[in-house]
PDB file of C-alpha atoms and ligand atoms in Angstrom:
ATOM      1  CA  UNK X  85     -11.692-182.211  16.659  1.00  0.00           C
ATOM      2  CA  UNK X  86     -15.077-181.013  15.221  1.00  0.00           C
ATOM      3  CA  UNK X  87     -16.500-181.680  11.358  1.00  0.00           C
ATOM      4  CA  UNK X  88     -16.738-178.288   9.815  1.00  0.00           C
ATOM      5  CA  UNK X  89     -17.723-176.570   6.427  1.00  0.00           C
ATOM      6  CA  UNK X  90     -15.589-173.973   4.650  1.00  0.00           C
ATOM      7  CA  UNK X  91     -16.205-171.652   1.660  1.00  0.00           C
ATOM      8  CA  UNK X  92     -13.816-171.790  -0.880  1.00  0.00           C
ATOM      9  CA  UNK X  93     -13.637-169.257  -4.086  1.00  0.00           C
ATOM     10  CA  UNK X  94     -11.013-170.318  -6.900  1.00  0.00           C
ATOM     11  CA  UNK X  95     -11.354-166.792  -8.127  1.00  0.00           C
ATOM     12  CA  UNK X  96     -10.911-165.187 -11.696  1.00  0.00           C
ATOM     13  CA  UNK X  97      -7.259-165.628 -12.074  1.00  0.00           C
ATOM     14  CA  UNK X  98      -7.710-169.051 -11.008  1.00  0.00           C
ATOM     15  CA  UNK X  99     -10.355-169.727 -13.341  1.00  0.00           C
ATOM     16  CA  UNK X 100      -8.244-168.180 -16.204  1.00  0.00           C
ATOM     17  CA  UNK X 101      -5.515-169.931 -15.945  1.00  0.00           C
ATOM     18  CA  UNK X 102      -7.332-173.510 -15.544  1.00  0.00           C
ATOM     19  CA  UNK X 103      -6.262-174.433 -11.842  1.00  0.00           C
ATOM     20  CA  UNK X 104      -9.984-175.314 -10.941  1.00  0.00           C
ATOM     21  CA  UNK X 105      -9.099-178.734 -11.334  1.00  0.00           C
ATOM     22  CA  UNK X 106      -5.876-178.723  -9.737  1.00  0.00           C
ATOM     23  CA  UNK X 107      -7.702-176.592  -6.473  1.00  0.00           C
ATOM     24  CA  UNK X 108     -10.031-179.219  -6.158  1.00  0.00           C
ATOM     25  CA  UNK X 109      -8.383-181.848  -6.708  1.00  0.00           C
ATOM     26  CA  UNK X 110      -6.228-181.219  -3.989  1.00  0.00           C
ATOM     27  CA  UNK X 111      -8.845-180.730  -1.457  1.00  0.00           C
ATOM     28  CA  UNK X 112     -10.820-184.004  -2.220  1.00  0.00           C
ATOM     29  CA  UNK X 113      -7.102-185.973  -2.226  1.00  0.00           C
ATOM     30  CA  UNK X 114      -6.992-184.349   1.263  1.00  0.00           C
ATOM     31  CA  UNK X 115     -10.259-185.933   2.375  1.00  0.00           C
ATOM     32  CA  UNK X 116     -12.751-182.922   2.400  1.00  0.00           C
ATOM     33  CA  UNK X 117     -16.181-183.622   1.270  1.00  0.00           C
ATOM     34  CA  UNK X 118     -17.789-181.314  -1.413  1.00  0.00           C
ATOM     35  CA  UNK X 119     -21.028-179.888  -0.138  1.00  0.00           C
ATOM     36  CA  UNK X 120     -21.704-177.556  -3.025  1.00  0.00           C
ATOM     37  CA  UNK X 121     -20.228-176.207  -6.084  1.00  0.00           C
ATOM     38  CA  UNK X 122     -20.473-173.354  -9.056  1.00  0.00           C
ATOM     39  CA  UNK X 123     -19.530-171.566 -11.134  1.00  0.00           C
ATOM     40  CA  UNK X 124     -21.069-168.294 -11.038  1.00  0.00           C
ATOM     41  CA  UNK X 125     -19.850-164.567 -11.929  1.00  0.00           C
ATOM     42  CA  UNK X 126     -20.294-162.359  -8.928  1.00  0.00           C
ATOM     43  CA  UNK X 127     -22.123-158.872  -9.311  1.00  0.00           C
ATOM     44  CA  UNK X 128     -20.662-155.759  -7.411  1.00  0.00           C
ATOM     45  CA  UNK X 129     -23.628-155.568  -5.145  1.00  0.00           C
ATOM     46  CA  UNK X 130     -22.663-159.633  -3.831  1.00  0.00           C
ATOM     47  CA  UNK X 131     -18.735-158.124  -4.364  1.00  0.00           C
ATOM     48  CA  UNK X 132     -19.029-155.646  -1.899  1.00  0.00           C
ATOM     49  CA  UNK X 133     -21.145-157.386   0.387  1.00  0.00           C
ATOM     50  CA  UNK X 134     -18.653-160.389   0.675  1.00  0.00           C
ATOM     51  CA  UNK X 135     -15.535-158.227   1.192  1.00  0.00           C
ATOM     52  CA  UNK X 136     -17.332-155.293   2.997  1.00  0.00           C
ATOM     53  CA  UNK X 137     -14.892-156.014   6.198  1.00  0.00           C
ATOM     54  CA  UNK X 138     -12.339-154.590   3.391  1.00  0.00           C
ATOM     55  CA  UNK X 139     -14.543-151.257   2.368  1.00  0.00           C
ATOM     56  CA  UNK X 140     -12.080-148.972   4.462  1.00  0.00           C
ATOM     57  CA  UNK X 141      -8.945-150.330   2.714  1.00  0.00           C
ATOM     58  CA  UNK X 142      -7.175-148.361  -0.194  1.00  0.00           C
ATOM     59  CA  UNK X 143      -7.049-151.953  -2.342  1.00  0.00           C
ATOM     60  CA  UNK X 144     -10.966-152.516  -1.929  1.00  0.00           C
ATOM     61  CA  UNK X 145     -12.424-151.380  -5.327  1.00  0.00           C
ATOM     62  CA  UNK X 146      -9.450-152.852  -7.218  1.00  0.00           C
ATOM     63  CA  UNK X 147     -10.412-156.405  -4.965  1.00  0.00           C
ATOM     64  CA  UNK X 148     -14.333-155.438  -5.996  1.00  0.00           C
ATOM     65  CA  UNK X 149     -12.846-154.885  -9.585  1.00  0.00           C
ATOM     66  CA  UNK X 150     -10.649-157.899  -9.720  1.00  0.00           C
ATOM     67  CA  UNK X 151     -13.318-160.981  -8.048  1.00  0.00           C
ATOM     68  CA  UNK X 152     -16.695-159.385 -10.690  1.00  0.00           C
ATOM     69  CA  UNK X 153     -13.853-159.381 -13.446  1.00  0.00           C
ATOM     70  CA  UNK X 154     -14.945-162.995 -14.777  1.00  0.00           C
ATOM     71  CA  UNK X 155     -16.125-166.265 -13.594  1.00  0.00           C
ATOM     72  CA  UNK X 156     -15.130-167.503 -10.021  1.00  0.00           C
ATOM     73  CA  UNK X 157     -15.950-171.237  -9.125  1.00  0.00           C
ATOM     74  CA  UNK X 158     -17.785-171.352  -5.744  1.00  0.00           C
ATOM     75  CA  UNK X 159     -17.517-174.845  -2.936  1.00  0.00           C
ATOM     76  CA  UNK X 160     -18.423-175.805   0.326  1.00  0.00           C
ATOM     77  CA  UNK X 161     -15.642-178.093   1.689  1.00  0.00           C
ATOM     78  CA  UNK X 162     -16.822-180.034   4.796  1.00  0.00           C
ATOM     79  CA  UNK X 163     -14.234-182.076   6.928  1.00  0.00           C
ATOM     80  CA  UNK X 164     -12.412-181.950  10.018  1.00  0.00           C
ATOM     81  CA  UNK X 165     -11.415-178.691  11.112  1.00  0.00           C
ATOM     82  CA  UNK X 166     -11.802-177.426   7.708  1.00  0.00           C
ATOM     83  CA  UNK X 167     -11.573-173.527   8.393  1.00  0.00           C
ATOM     84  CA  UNK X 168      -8.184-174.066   9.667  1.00  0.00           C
ATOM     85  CA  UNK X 169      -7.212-177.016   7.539  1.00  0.00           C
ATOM     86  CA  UNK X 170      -7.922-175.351   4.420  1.00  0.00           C
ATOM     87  CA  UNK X 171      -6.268-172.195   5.213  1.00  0.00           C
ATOM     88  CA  UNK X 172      -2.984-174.146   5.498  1.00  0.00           C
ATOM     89  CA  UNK X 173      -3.638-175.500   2.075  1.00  0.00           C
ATOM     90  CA  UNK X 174      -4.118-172.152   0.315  1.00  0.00           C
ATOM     91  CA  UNK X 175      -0.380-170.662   2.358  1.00  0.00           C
ATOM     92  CA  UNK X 176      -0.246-167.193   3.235  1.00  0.00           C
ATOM     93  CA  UNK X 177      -2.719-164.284   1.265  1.00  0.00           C
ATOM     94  CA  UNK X 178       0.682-162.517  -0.308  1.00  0.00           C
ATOM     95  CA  UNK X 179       1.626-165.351  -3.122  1.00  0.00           C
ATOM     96  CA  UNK X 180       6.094-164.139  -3.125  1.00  0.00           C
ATOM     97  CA  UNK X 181       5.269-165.148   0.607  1.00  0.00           C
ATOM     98  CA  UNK X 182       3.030-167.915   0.780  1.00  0.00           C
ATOM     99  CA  UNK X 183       5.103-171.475   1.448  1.00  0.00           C
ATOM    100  CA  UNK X 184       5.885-173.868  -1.165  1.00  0.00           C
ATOM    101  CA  UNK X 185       3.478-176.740  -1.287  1.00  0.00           C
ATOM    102  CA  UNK X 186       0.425-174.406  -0.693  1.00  0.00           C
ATOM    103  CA  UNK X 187      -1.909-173.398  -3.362  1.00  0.00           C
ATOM    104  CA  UNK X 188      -0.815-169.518  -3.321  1.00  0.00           C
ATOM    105  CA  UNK X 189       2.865-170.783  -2.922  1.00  0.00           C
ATOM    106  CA  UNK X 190       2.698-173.203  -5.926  1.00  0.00           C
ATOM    107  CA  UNK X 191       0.214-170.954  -8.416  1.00  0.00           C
ATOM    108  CA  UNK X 192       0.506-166.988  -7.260  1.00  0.00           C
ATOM    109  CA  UNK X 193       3.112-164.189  -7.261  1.00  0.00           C
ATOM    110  CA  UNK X 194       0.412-161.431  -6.420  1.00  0.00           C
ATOM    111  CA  UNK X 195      -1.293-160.154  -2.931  1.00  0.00           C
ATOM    112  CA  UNK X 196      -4.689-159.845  -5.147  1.00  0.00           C
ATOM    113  CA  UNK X 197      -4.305-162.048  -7.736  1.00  0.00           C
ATOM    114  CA  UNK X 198      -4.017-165.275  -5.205  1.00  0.00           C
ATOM    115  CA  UNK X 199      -6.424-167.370  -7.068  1.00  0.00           C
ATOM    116  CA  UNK X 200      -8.390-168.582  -4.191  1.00  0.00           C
ATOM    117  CA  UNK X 201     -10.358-167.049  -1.293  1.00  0.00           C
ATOM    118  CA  UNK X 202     -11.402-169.425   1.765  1.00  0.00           C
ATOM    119  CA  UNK X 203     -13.187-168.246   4.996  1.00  0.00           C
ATOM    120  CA  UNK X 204     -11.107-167.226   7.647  1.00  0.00           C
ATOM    121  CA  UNK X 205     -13.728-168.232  11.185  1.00  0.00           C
ATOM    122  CA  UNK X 206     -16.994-169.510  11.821  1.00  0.00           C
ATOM    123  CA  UNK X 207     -18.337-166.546  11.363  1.00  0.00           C
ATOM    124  CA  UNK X 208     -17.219-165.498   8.177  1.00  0.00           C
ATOM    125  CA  UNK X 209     -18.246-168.961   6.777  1.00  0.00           C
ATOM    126  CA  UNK X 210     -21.576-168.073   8.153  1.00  0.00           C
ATOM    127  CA  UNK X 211     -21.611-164.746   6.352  1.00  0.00           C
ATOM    128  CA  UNK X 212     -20.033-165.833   3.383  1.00  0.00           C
ATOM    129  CA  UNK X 213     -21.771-169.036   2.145  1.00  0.00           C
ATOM    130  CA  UNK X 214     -24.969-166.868   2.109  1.00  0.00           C
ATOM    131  CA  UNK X 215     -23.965-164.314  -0.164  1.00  0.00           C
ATOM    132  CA  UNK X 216     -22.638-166.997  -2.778  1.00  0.00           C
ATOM    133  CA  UNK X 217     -25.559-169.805  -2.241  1.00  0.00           C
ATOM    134  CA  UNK X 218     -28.785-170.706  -1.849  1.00  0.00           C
ATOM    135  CA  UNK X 219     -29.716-173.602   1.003  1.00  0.00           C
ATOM    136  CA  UNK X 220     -31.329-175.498  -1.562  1.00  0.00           C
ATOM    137  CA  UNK X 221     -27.951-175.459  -3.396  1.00  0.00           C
ATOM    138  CA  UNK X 222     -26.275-177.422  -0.430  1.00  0.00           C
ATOM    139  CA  UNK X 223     -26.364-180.998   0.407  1.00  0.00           C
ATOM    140  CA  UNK X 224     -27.437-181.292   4.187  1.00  0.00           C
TER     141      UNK X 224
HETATM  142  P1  LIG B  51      -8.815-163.064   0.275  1.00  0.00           P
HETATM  143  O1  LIG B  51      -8.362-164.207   1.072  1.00  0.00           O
HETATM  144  O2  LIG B  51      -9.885-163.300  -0.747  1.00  0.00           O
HETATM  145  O3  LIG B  51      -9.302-161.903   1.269  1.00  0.00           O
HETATM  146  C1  LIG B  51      -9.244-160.547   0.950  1.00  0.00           C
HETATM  147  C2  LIG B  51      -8.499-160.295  -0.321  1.00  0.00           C
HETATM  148  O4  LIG B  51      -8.033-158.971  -0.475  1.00  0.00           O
HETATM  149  C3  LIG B  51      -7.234-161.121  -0.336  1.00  0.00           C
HETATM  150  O5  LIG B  51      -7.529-162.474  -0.496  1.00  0.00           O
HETATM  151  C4  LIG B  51      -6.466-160.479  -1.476  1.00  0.00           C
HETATM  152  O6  LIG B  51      -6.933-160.922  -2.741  1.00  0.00           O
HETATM  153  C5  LIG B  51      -6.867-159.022  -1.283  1.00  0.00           C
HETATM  154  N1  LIG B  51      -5.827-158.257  -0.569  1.00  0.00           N
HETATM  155  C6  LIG B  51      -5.444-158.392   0.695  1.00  0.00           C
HETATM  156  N2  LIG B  51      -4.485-157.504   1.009  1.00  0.00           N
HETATM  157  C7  LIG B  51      -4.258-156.796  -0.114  1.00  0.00           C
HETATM  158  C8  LIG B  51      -3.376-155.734  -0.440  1.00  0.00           C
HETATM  159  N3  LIG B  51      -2.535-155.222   0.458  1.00  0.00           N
HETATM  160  N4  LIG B  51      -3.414-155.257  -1.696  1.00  0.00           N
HETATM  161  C9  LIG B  51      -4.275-155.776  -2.599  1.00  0.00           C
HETATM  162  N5  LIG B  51      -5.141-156.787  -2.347  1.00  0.00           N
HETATM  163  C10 LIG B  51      -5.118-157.286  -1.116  1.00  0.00           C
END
């Protein structure tokens, strides 16, 4: 078992609806330490950078549309296997199909509108974070 960070985005729909609490509430009940944390609105440019392995799919510039459509709230989760961890939190991307007792099974009823986004590997942690913050932003 290896201590590992995570991004997590409660995105637009998330924010709107006033689940940032409940989001990160339940990953600090779970034990994950929070390494940094925004709220920030995302540009198209940082948009279409973060989801650019999705530029060749027919939903992409509704997902560009839907994450710079208001204010997302931006963390770095560390903790034990937290890639893997915290995508069994948030359940399955499609909401209808996403189990009960995960975020998306409990909050969402929409593929897009899922109201959180967390990094799916190493490497798209390593991508990610980037885009959203600045290393001065981070505790070490
Ligand atoms: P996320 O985990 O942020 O990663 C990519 C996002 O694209 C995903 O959550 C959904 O919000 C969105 N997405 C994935 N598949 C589809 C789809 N078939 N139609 C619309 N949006 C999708």
């Amino acid at each position: 078992m290896a201590v590992e960070r995570t991004l997590v985005l409660v995105k637009p729909d998330g924010v709107e609806r006033g689940l940032v609490g409940e989001v990160i509430s339940r990953f600090e009940r779970k034990g994950f330490k929070i390494k940094a944390l925004k709220m920030l609105k995302m540009t198209r440019e940082m948009a279409e950078d973060f989801y650019s392995v999705h530029r060749e799919k027919p939903f992409f510039q509704d997902l560009v549309e839907f994450i710079t459509s208001g204010p997302i709230v931006a963390m770095i989760l560390e903790g034990d296997s937290a890639i893997d961890v915290v995508r069994l939190m948030i359940g399955a991307t499609d909401g209808r199909k996403a189990q009960p007792g995960t975020i998306r099974g409990d909050y969402a009823l929409s593929i897009q509108n899922n109201i959180v986004h967390a990094s799916d590997s190493q490497e798209s942690f390593q991508r990610e974070y980037k885009i959203v913050f600045s290393e001065d932003e981070i505790i070490p």
